[in-house]
Short mmCIF file of C-alpha atoms in Angstrom, two decimals:
data_model
loop_
_atom_site.label_atom_id
_atom_site.label_comp_id
_atom_site.label_asym_id
_atom_site.label_seq_id
_atom_site.Cartn_x
_atom_site.Cartn_y
_atom_site.Cartn_z
CA UNK C 7 93.26 53.28 -82.98
CA UNK C 8 92.38 56.85 -81.44
CA UNK C 9 88.80 56.66 -82.59
CA UNK C 10 88.54 52.88 -80.98
CA UNK C 11 89.91 54.11 -77.59
CA UNK C 12 87.73 57.36 -77.61
CA UNK C 13 84.63 55.13 -78.03
CA UNK C 14 85.83 52.75 -75.03
CA UNK C 15 86.33 55.87 -72.81
CA UNK C 16 82.76 57.17 -73.67
CA UNK C 17 81.50 53.69 -72.60
CA UNK C 18 83.55 53.40 -69.82
CA UNK C 19 82.14 57.10 -68.50
CA UNK C 20 78.52 55.85 -69.46
CA UNK C 21 78.81 52.70 -67.28
CA UNK C 22 80.54 54.75 -64.44
CA UNK C 23 77.57 57.29 -64.68
CA UNK C 24 74.98 54.37 -64.46
CA UNK C 25 76.49 52.63 -61.60
CA UNK C 26 76.44 55.76 -59.81
CA UNK C 27 73.14 56.67 -60.44
CA UNK C 28 72.03 53.09 -59.32
CA UNK C 29 73.97 52.90 -56.37
CA UNK C 30 72.51 56.64 -55.53
CA UNK C 31 68.97 55.54 -56.16
CA UNK C 32 69.62 52.62 -53.79
CA UNK C 33 71.02 54.63 -50.98
CA UNK C 34 67.82 56.97 -51.32
CA UNK C 35 65.38 54.11 -51.43
CA UNK C 36 66.99 52.48 -48.24
CA UNK C 37 67.03 55.90 -46.36
CA UNK C 38 63.54 57.13 -47.43
CA UNK C 39 61.66 53.53 -47.08
CA UNK C 40 61.21 52.27 -43.56
CA UNK C 41 61.88 48.45 -43.32
CA UNK C 42 58.68 46.38 -42.64
CA UNK C 43 56.56 49.29 -44.06
CA UNK C 44 53.95 49.08 -46.80
CA UNK C 45 56.32 49.82 -49.38
CA UNK C 46 58.96 47.42 -47.98
CA UNK C 47 56.99 44.33 -46.46
CA UNK C 48 59.95 42.07 -45.75
CA UNK C 49 60.21 41.61 -41.87
CA UNK C 50 62.79 39.97 -39.79
CA UNK C 51 62.35 36.73 -38.09
CA UNK C 52 62.76 38.53 -34.70
CA UNK C 53 60.21 40.80 -35.34
CA UNK C 54 57.84 38.17 -36.43
CA UNK C 55 58.56 35.98 -33.37
CA UNK C 56 57.66 39.32 -31.18
CA UNK C 57 54.32 39.84 -32.96
CA UNK C 58 53.36 36.16 -32.41
CA UNK C 59 54.36 36.36 -28.80
CA UNK C 60 52.27 39.47 -28.17
CA UNK C 61 49.27 37.85 -30.06
CA UNK C 62 49.80 34.64 -27.83
CA UNK C 63 50.01 36.58 -24.58
CA UNK C 64 46.67 38.43 -25.76
CA UNK C 65 44.87 35.33 -26.76
CA UNK C 66 45.81 33.73 -23.29
CA UNK C 67 44.65 36.49 -21.30
CA UNK C 68 41.12 36.52 -23.09
CA UNK C 69 40.91 32.74 -22.43
CA UNK C 70 42.05 33.14 -18.80
CA UNK C 71 39.14 35.76 -18.39
CA UNK C 72 36.43 33.65 -20.18
CA UNK C 73 37.25 30.80 -18.29
CA UNK C 74 36.76 32.86 -15.03
CA UNK C 75 33.62 33.95 -16.37
CA UNK C 76 32.66 30.49 -17.21
CA UNK C 77 33.57 29.16 -13.91
CA UNK C 78 31.45 31.66 -12.00
CA UNK C 79 28.43 31.28 -14.38
CA UNK C 80 28.52 27.39 -13.58
CA UNK C 81 28.96 28.11 -10.02
CA UNK C 82 25.98 30.56 -9.78
CA UNK C 83 23.78 28.12 -12.01
CA UNK C 84 24.62 24.88 -9.88
CA UNK C 85 23.87 26.92 -6.37
CA UNK C 86 20.42 28.04 -8.01
CA UNK C 87 21.55 31.62 -8.27
CA UNK C 88 21.20 32.46 -11.86
CA UNK C 89 19.58 29.47 -12.97
CA UNK C 90 16.68 28.59 -15.24
CA UNK C 91 14.97 26.29 -12.68
CA UNK C 92 13.33 27.17 -9.35
CA UNK C 93 15.24 26.14 -6.35
CA UNK C 94 13.55 25.07 -2.94
CA UNK C 95 15.39 27.11 -0.16
CA UNK C 96 14.85 27.75 3.47
CA UNK C 97 14.84 31.17 4.65
CA UNK C 98 15.17 31.43 8.30
CA UNK C 99 13.13 33.97 10.69
CA UNK C 100 14.76 37.51 10.27
CA UNK C 101 16.74 36.62 7.43
CA UNK C 102 16.00 38.73 4.34
CA UNK C 103 16.00 37.33 0.51
CA UNK C 104 16.97 40.36 -1.71
CA UNK C 105 16.23 39.08 -5.32
CA UNK C 106 18.15 40.19 -8.55
CA UNK C 107 16.69 41.74 -11.60
CA UNK C 108 14.12 39.28 -12.96
CA UNK C 109 14.23 36.98 -9.92
CA UNK C 110 10.89 34.83 -9.71
CA UNK C 111 9.68 34.00 -6.02
CA UNK C 112 6.99 31.60 -4.83
CA UNK C 113 6.45 31.39 -1.07
CA UNK C 114 5.54 27.99 -0.17
CA UNK C 115 4.37 28.63 3.49
CA UNK C 116 3.15 31.74 5.34
CA UNK C 117 5.03 34.02 7.20
CA UNK C 118 7.19 36.64 5.05
CA UNK C 119 6.63 40.40 4.45
CA UNK C 120 7.53 42.45 1.37
CA UNK C 121 10.49 44.70 1.04
CA UNK C 122 9.98 47.13 -1.75
CA UNK C 123 12.19 50.14 -3.01
CA UNK C 124 11.63 54.00 -4.11
CA UNK C 125 11.33 52.56 -7.28
CA UNK C 126 8.39 50.40 -6.79
CA UNK C 127 7.32 47.28 -5.30
CA UNK C 128 7.38 43.31 -6.00
CA UNK C 129 5.31 42.39 -9.16
CA UNK C 130 2.59 39.79 -7.96
CA UNK C 131 1.74 38.29 -11.26
CA UNK C 132 -1.09 35.88 -9.91
CA UNK C 133 -3.37 38.94 -8.78
CA UNK C 134 -1.73 41.53 -11.10
CA UNK C 135 -0.72 44.15 -8.06
CA UNK C 136 2.34 45.58 -6.99
CA UNK C 137 3.16 44.45 -3.29
CA UNK C 138 4.76 47.18 -1.24
CA UNK C 139 6.94 47.17 1.87
CA UNK C 140 4.91 45.85 4.83
CA UNK C 141 2.44 43.85 3.25
CA UNK C 142 2.32 40.02 3.63
CA UNK C 143 3.99 37.88 0.91
CA UNK C 144 1.20 35.77 -0.26
CA UNK C 145 1.87 31.96 -0.52
CA UNK C 146 1.64 30.16 -3.59
CA UNK C 147 1.95 33.53 -5.76
CA UNK C 148 4.32 34.35 -8.55
CA UNK C 149 6.24 37.29 -7.53
CA UNK C 150 8.82 38.95 -9.88
CA UNK C 151 11.59 41.30 -8.96
CA UNK C 152 11.69 44.00 -11.72
CA UNK C 153 15.23 45.65 -10.76
CA UNK C 154 18.11 44.77 -8.88
CA UNK C 155 17.53 47.68 -6.16
CA UNK C 156 16.99 45.92 -3.13
CA UNK C 157 13.67 44.01 -3.41
CA UNK C 158 12.70 40.95 -1.77
CA UNK C 159 11.14 39.81 1.60
CA UNK C 160 11.87 39.32 5.19
CA UNK C 161 11.08 35.93 6.92
CA UNK C 162 8.80 36.45 10.04
CA UNK C 163 9.41 32.82 10.86
CA UNK C 164 11.31 29.99 8.99
CA UNK C 165 9.72 29.69 5.35
CA UNK C 166 10.27 27.87 2.26
CA UNK C 167 10.53 29.81 -1.07
CA UNK C 168 11.07 28.56 -4.74
CA UNK C 169 13.75 31.05 -6.29
CA UNK C 170 14.69 31.28 -9.90
CA UNK C 171 17.36 33.65 -10.80
CA UNK C 172 19.70 35.47 -8.65
CA UNK C 173 19.24 36.46 -4.97
CA UNK C 174 21.30 37.35 -1.71
CA UNK C 175 20.22 36.03 1.72
CA UNK C 176 21.09 38.68 4.52
#
């Protein structure tokens, strides 16, 4: 019987050692591995809800920004500023029309003087000439404003002009 109890004692010691090793490994694993990391991808519901809330706020902010941009673009297009069609507008005597980059102008009546910039004049594509400050703006010529740097014309009397692209009347 002594042999039998000695074997049981060895088994109990062996099982105890195994349990201590397993518990120690679990403690080390719990201390070393950060929850939610690549090694332990399990996350809590509150963490998941926090991430979803952050994503929703990001998406809502971008949608709001895009809606504002679209609204401005629609407003500019409907008023003839930045559209793809010519819009007939009247410029009163003494007013200036300053075109944005790429704006196209066609004067319908006489009575306007070109405003150029230090970077150059207004391109008259009808005759292939660069018009500079002080020159009369020829009627029925297609003029292009190459840059957004203050080029345009001043009306000497009330004039009608066709405009395509962005512009400002001062």
